[in-house]
mmCIF file of C-alpha atoms and ligand atoms in Angstrom:
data_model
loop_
_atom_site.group_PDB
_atom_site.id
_atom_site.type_symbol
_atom_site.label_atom_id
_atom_site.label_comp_id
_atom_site.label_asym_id
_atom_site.label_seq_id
_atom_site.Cartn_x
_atom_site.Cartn_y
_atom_site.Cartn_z
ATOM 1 C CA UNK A 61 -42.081 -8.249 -17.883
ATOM 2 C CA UNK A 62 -38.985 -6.604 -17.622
ATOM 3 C CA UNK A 63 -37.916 -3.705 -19.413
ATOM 4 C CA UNK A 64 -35.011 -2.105 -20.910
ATOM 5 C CA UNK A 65 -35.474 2.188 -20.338
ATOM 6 C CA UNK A 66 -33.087 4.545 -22.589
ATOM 7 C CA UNK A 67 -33.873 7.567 -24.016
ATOM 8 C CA UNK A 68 -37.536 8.197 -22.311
ATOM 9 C CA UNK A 69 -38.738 4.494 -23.884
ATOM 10 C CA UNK A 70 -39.216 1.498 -22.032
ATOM 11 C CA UNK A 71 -39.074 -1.631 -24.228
ATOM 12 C CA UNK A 72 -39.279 -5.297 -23.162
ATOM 13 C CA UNK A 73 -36.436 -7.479 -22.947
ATOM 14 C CA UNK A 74 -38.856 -10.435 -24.787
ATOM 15 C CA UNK A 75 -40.918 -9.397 -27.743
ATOM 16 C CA UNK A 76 -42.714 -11.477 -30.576
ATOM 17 C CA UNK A 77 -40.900 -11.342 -34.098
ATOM 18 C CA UNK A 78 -42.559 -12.030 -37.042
ATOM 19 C CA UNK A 79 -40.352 -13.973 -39.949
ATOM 20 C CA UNK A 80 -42.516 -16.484 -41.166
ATOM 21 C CA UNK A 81 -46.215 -15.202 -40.231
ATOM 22 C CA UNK A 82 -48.383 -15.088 -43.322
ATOM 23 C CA UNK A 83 -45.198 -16.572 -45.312
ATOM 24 C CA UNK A 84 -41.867 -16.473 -46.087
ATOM 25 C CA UNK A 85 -40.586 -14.055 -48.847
ATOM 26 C CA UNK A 86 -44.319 -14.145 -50.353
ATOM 27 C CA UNK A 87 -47.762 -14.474 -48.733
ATOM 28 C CA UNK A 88 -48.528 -17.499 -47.917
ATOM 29 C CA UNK A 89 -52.859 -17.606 -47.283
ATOM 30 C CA UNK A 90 -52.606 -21.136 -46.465
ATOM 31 C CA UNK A 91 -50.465 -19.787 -43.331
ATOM 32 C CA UNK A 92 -52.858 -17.368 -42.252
ATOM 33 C CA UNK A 93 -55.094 -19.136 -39.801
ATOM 34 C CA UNK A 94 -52.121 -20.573 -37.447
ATOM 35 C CA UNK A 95 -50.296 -16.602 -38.176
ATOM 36 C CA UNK A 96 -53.244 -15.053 -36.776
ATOM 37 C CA UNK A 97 -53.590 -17.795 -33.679
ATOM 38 C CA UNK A 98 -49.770 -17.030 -32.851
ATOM 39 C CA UNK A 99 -50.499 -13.669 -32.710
ATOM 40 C CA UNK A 100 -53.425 -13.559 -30.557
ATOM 41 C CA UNK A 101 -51.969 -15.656 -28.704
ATOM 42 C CA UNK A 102 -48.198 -13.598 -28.285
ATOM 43 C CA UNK A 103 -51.198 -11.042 -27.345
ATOM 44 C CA UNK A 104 -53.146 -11.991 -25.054
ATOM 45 C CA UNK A 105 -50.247 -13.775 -22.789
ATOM 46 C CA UNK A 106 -48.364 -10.018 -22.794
ATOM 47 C CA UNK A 107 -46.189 -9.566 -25.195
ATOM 48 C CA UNK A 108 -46.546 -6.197 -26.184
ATOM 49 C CA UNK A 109 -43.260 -5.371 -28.530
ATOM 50 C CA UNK A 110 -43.770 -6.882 -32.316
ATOM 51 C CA UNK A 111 -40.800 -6.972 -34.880
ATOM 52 C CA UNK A 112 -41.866 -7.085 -38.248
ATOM 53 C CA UNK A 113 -41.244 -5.831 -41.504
ATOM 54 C CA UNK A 114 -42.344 -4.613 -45.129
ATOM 55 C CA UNK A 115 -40.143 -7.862 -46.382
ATOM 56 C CA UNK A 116 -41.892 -10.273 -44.376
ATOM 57 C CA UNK A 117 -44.496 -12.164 -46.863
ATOM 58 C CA UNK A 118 -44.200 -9.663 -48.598
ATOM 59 C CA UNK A 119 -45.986 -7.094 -46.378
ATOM 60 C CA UNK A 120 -48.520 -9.960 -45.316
ATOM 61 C CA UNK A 121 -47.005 -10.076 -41.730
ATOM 62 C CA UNK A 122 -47.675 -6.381 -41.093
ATOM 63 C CA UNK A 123 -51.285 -6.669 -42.696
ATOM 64 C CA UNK A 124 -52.436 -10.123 -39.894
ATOM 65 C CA UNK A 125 -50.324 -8.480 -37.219
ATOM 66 C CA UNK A 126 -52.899 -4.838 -37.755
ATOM 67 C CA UNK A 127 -55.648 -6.843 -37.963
ATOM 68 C CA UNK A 128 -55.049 -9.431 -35.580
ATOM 69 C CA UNK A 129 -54.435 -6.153 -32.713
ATOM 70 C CA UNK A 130 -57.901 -4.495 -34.177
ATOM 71 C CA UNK A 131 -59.721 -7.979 -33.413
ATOM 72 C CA UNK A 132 -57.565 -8.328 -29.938
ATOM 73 C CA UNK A 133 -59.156 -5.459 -28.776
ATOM 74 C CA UNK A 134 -56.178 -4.336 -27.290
ATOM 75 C CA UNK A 135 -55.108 -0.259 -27.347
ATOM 76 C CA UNK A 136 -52.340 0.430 -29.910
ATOM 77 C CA UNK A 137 -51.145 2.907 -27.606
ATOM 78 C CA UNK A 138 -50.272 -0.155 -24.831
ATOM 79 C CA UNK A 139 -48.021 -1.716 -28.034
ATOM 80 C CA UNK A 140 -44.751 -1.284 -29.639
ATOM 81 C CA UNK A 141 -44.589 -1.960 -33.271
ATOM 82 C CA UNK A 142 -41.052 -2.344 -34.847
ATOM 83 C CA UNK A 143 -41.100 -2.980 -38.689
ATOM 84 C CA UNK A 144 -38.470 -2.200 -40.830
ATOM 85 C CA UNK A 145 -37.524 -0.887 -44.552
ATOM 86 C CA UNK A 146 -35.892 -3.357 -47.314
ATOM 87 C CA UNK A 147 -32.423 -2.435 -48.805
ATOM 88 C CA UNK A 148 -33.638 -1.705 -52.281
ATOM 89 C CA UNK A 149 -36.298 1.077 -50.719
ATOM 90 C CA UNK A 150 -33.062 3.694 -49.516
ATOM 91 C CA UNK A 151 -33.590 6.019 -51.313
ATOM 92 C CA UNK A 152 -35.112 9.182 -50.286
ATOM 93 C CA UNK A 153 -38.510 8.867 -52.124
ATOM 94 C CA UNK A 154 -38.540 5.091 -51.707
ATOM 95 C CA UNK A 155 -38.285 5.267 -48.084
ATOM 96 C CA UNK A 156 -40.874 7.730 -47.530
ATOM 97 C CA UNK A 157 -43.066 5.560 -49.805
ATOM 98 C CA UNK A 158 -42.637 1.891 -47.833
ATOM 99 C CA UNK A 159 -43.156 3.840 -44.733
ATOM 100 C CA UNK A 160 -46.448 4.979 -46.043
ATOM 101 C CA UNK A 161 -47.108 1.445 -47.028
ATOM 102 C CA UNK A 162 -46.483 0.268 -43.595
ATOM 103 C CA UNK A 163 -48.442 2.410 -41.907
ATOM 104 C CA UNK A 164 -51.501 1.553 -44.178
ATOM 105 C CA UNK A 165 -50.585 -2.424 -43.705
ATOM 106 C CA UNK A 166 -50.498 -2.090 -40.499
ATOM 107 C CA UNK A 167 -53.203 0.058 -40.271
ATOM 108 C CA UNK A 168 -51.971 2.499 -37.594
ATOM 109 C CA UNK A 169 -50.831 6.518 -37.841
ATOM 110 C CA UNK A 170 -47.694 5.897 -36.505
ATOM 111 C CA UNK A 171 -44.648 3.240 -36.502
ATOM 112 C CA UNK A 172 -43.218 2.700 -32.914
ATOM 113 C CA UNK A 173 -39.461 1.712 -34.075
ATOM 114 C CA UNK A 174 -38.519 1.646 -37.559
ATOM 115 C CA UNK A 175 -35.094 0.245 -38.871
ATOM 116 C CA UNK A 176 -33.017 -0.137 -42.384
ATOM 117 C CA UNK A 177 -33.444 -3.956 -42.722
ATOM 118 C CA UNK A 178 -30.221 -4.467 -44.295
ATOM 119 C CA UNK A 179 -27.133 -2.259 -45.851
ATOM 120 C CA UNK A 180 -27.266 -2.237 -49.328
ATOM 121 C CA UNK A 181 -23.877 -2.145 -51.454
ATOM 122 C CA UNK A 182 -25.180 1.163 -53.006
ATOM 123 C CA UNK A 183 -26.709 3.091 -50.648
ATOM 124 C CA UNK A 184 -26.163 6.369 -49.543
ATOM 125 C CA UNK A 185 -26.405 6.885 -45.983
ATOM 126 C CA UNK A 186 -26.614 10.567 -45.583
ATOM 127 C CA UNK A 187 -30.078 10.187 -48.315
ATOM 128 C CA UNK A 188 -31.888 7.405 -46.226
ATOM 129 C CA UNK A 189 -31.157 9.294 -43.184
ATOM 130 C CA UNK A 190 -32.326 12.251 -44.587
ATOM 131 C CA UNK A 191 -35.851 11.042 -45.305
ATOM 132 C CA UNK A 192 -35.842 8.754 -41.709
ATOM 133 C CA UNK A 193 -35.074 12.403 -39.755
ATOM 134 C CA UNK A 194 -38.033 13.632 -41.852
ATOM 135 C CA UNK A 195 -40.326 10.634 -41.099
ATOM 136 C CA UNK A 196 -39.523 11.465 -37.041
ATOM 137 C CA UNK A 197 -40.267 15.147 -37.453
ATOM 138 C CA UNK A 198 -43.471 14.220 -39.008
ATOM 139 C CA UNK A 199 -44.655 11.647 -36.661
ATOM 140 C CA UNK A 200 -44.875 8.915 -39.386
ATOM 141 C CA UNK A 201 -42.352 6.865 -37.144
ATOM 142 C CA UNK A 202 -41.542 7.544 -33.594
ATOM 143 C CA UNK A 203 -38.253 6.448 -33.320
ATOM 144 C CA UNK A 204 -35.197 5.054 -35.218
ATOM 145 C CA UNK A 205 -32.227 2.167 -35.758
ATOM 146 C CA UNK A 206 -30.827 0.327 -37.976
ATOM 147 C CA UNK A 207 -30.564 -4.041 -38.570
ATOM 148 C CA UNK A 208 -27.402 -5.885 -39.162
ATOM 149 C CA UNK A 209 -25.128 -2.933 -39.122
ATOM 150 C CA UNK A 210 -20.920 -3.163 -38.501
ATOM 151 C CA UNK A 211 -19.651 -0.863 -35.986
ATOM 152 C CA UNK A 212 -18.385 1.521 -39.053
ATOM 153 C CA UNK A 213 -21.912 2.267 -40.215
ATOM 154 C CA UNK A 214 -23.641 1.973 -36.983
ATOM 155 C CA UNK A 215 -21.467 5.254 -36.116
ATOM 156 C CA UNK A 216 -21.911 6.472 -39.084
ATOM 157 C CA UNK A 217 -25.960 6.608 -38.661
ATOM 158 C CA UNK A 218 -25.766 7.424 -34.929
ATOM 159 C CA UNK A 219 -23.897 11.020 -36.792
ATOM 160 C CA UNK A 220 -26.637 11.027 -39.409
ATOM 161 C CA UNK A 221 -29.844 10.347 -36.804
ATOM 162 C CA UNK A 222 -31.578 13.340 -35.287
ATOM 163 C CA UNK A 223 -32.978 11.299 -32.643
ATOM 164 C CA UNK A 224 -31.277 8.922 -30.496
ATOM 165 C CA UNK A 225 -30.590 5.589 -32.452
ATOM 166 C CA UNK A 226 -32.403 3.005 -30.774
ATOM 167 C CA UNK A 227 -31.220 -0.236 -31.904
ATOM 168 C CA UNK A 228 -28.952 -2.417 -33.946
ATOM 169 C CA UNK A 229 -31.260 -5.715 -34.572
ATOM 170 C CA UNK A 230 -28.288 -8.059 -35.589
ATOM 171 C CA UNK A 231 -28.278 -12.254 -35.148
ATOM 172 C CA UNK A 232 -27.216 -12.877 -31.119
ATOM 173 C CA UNK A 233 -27.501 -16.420 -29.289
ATOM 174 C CA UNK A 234 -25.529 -18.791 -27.436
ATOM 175 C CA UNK A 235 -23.855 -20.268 -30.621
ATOM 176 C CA UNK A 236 -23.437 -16.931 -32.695
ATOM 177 C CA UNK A 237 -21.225 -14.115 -31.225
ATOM 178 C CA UNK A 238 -20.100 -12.673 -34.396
ATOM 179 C CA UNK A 239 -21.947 -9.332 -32.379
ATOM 180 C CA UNK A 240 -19.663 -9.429 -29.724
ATOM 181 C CA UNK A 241 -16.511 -10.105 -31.460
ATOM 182 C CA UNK A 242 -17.024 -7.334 -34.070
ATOM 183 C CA UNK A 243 -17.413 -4.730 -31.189
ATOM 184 C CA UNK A 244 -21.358 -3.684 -31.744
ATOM 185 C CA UNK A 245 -22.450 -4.839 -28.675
ATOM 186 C CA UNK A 246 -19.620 -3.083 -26.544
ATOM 187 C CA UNK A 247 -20.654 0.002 -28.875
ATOM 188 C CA UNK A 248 -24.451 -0.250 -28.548
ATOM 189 C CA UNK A 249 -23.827 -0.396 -24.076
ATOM 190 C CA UNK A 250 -21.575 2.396 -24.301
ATOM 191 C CA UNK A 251 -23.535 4.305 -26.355
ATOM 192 C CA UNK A 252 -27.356 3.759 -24.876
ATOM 193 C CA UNK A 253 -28.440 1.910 -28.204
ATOM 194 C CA UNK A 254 -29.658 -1.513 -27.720
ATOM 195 C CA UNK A 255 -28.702 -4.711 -29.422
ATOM 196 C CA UNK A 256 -31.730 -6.702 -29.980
ATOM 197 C CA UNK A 257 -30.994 -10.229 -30.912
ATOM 198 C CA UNK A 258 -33.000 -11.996 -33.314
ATOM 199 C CA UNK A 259 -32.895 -15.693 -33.935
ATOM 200 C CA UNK A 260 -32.007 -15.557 -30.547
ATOM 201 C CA UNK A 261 -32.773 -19.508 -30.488
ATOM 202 C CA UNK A 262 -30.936 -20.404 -33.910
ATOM 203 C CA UNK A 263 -34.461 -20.519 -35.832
ATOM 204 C CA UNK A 264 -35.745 -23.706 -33.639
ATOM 205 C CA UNK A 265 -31.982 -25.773 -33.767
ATOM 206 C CA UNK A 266 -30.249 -25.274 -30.610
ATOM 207 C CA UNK A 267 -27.775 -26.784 -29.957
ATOM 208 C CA UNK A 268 -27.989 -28.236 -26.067
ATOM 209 C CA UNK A 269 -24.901 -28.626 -24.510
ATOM 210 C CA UNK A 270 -24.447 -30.935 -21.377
ATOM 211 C CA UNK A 271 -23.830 -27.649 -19.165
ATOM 212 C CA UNK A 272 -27.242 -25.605 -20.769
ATOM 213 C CA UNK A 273 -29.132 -29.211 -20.158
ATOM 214 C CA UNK A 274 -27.971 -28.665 -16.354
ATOM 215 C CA UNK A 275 -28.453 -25.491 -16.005
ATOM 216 C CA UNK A 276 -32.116 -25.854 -17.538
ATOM 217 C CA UNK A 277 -33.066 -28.894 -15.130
ATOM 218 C CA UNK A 278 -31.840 -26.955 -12.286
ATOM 219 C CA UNK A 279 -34.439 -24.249 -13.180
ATOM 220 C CA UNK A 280 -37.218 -26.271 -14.052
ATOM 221 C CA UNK A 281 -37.346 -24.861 -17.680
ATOM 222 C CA UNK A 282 -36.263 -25.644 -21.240
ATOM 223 C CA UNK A 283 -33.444 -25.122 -23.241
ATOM 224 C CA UNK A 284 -34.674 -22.860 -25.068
ATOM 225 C CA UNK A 285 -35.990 -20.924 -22.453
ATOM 226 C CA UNK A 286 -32.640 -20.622 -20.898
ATOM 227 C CA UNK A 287 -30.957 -19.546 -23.809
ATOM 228 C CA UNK A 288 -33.353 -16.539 -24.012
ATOM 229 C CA UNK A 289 -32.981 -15.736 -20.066
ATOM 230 C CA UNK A 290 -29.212 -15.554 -20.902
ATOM 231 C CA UNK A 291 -29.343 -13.287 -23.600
ATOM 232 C CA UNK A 292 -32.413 -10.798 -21.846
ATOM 233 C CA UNK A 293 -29.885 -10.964 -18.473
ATOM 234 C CA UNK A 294 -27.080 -8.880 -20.734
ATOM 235 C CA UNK A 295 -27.895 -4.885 -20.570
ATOM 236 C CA UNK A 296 -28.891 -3.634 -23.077
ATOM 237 C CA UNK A 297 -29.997 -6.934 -24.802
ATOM 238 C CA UNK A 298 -33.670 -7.012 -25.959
ATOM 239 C CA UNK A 299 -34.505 -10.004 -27.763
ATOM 240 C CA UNK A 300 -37.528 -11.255 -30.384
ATOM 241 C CA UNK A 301 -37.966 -14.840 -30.725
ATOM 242 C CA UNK A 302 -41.132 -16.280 -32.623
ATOM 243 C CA UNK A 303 -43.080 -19.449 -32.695
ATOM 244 C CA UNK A 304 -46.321 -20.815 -34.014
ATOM 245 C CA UNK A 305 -46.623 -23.317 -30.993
ATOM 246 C CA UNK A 306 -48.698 -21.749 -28.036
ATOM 247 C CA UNK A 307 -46.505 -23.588 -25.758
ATOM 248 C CA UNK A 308 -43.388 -22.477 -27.055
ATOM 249 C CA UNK A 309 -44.866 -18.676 -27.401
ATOM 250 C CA UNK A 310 -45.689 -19.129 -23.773
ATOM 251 C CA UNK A 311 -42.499 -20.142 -22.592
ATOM 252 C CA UNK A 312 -41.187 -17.784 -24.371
ATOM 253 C CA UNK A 313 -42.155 -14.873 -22.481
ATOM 254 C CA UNK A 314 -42.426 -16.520 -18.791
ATOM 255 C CA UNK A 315 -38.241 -16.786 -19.838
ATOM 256 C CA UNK A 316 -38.332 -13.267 -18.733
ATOM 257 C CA UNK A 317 -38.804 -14.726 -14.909
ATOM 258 C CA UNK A 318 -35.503 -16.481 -14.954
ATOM 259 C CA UNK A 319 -32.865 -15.699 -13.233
ATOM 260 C CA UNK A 320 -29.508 -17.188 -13.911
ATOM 261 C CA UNK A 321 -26.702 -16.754 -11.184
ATOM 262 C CA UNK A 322 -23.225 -15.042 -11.657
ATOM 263 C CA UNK A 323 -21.668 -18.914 -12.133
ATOM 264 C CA UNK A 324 -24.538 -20.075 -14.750
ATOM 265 C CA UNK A 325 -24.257 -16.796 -16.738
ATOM 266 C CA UNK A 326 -20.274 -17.332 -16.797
ATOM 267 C CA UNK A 327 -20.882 -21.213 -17.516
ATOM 268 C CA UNK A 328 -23.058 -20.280 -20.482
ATOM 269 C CA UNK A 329 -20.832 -17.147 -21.856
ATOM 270 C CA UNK A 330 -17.928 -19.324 -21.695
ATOM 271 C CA UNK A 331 -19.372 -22.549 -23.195
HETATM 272 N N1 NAP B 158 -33.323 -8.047 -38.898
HETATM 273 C C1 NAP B 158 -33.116 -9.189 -39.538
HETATM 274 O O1 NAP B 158 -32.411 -9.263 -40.555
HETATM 275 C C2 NAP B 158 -33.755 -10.431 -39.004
HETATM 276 C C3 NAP B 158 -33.336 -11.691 -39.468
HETATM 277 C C4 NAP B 158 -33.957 -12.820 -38.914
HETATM 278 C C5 NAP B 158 -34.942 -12.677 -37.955
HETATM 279 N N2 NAP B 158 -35.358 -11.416 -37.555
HETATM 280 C C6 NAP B 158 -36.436 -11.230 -36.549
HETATM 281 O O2 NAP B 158 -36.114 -12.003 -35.406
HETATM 282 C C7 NAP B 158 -37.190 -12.898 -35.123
HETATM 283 C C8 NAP B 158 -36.628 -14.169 -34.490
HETATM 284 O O3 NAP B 158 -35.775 -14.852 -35.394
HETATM 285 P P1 NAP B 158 -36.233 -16.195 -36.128
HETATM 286 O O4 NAP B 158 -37.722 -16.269 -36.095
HETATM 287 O O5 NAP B 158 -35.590 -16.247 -37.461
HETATM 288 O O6 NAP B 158 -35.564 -17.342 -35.284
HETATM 289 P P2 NAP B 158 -35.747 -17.863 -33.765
HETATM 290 O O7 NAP B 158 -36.690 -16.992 -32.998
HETATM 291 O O8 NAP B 158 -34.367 -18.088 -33.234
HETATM 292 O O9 NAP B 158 -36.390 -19.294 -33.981
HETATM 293 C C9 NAP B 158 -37.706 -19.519 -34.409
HETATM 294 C C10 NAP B 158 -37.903 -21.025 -34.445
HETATM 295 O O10 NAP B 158 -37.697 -21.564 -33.142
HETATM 296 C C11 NAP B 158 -38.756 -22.421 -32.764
HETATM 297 N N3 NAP B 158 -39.068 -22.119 -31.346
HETATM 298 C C12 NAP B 158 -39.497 -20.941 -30.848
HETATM 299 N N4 NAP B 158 -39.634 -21.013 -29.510
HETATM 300 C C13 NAP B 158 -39.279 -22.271 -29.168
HETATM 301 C C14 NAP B 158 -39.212 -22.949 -27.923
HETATM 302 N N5 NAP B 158 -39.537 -22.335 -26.773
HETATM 303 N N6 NAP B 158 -38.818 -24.250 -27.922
HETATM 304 C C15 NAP B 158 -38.479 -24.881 -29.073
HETATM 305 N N7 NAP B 158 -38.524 -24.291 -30.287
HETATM 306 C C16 NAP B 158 -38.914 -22.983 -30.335
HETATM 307 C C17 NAP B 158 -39.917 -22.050 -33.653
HETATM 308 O O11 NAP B 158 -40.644 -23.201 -34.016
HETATM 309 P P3 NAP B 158 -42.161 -23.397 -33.459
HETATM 310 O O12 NAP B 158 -43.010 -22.529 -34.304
HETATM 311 O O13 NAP B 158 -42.393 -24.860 -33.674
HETATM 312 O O14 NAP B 158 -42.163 -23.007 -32.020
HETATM 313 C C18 NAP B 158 -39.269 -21.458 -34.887
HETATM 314 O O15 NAP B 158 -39.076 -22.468 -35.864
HETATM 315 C C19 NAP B 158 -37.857 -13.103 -36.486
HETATM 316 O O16 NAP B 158 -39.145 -13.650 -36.382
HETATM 317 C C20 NAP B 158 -37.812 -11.703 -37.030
HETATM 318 O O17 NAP B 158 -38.846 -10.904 -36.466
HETATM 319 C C21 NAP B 158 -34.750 -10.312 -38.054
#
């Protein structure tokens, strides 16, 4: 696996996300058994960075992805949980509170990465940083960032973090730049915070282009696959996709192996 290192963390450029295990907006029990298989799965081929959140069936996801790592057998300590807090929890009791919920989901004493899932119109920065600064000092969480942040607030919470912000989770793939063109992702390399790009394979609809097609045969791999190793070759680009096919969860991660040449990278950037 290959890593990105800032601020004395190394994360890896492919982790597992999480949307859709146990459910979508609700738990979802009838999803459970192929959740759980994905997960042990994601496990026990290497992945060892989860993205998740409270939102996520409704705190299900958290709750199979604990138990599924108790089963696994495998050492928290060797993992890196991301999960994340929902817009309406910003305020300073609230986030305190869905932290604490985490944690208990998840059943660990400490959150590896956690994030604001999403600005909300009302919220008051200086408040939710105020009780994320406390969760760090405390050890509830060990580091911080934000999701789906513009370049104005993402400045505005690198001021209000005590720690280094670690991310800005924010859509990134072949087809959508919006990232790029808004200036975050120049931002994030400037500034050691890393963009990590979720739906990173538009949720499962690619859209394969003759050159992507090429470049893919010429490698021996998949679309798909292709479109991650040209998003995990950018620095400072982590990226999360998910799947509930073992295939597709393998190829996933063995993306990590490509590697694209200067010509390839421009052919893709440019197409
Ligand atoms: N911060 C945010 O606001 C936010 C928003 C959205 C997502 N996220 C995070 O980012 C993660 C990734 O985004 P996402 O799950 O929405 O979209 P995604 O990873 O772009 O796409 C997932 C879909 O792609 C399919 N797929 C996966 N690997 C494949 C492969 N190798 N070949 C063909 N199809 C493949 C999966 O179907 P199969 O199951 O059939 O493989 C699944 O339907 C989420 O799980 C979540 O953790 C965060």
């Amino acid at each position: 696996m290959k890593h990105e290192i800032l601020h004395g963390l190394s994360i890896p450029k492919i982790g597992f996300g999480t949307w859709k295990i146990g459910g979508g907006s609700y738990a979802d029990p009838k999803l459970d058994s192929i959740s759980r298989a994905a997960l042990y799965s994601a496990l026990e081929l290497g992945y060892t960075h989860f993205d998740t959140a409270e939102m996520y069936a409704g705190g299900h996801a958290e709750e199979l992805l604990g138990q599924t790592i108790r089963e696994s057998g495998i050492k928290r300590e060797t993992l890196f949980i991301t999960t994340k807090v929902t817009p309406s929890h910003l305020k300073y009791d609230e986030v305190l509170n869905a932290c604490e919920k985490s944690l208990m989901r998840l059943g660990v004493d400490t959150i590896d990465l956690y994030l604001i899932h999403w600005p909300s119109a009302g919220m008051k920065l200086e408040e939710t940083f105020r009780a994320l600064n406390k969760l760090a000092q405390d050890g509830k969480v060990r580091h911080l960032g934000v999701s789906n942040f513009n370049l104005k607030l993402l400045k505005q919470s690198q001021a209000l973090c005590e720690t280094p912000l670690v991310t800005n989770q924010v859509p990134y793939s072949l087809s959508d730049r919006s990232y790029v063109r808004n200036g975050v992702l120049e931002y994030c390399r400037q500034n050691n915070i890393l963009l990590t790009a979720y739906e990173p394979i538009d949720k499962g609809h690619l859209k394969v282009s003759r050159a992507l097609q090429t470049i893919a045969d010429a490698h021996n791999a998949t679309p798909y696959q292709i479109a991650l190793a040209w998003l995990i070759a950018q620095p400072r680009v982590i990226t999360i996709p998910m799947s509930f096919n073992l295939q597709h969860i393998k190829e996933n991660i063995e993306a990590v192996e490509i590697q694209l040449s200067p010509n390839e990278m421009e052919q893709l950037t440019n197409g």
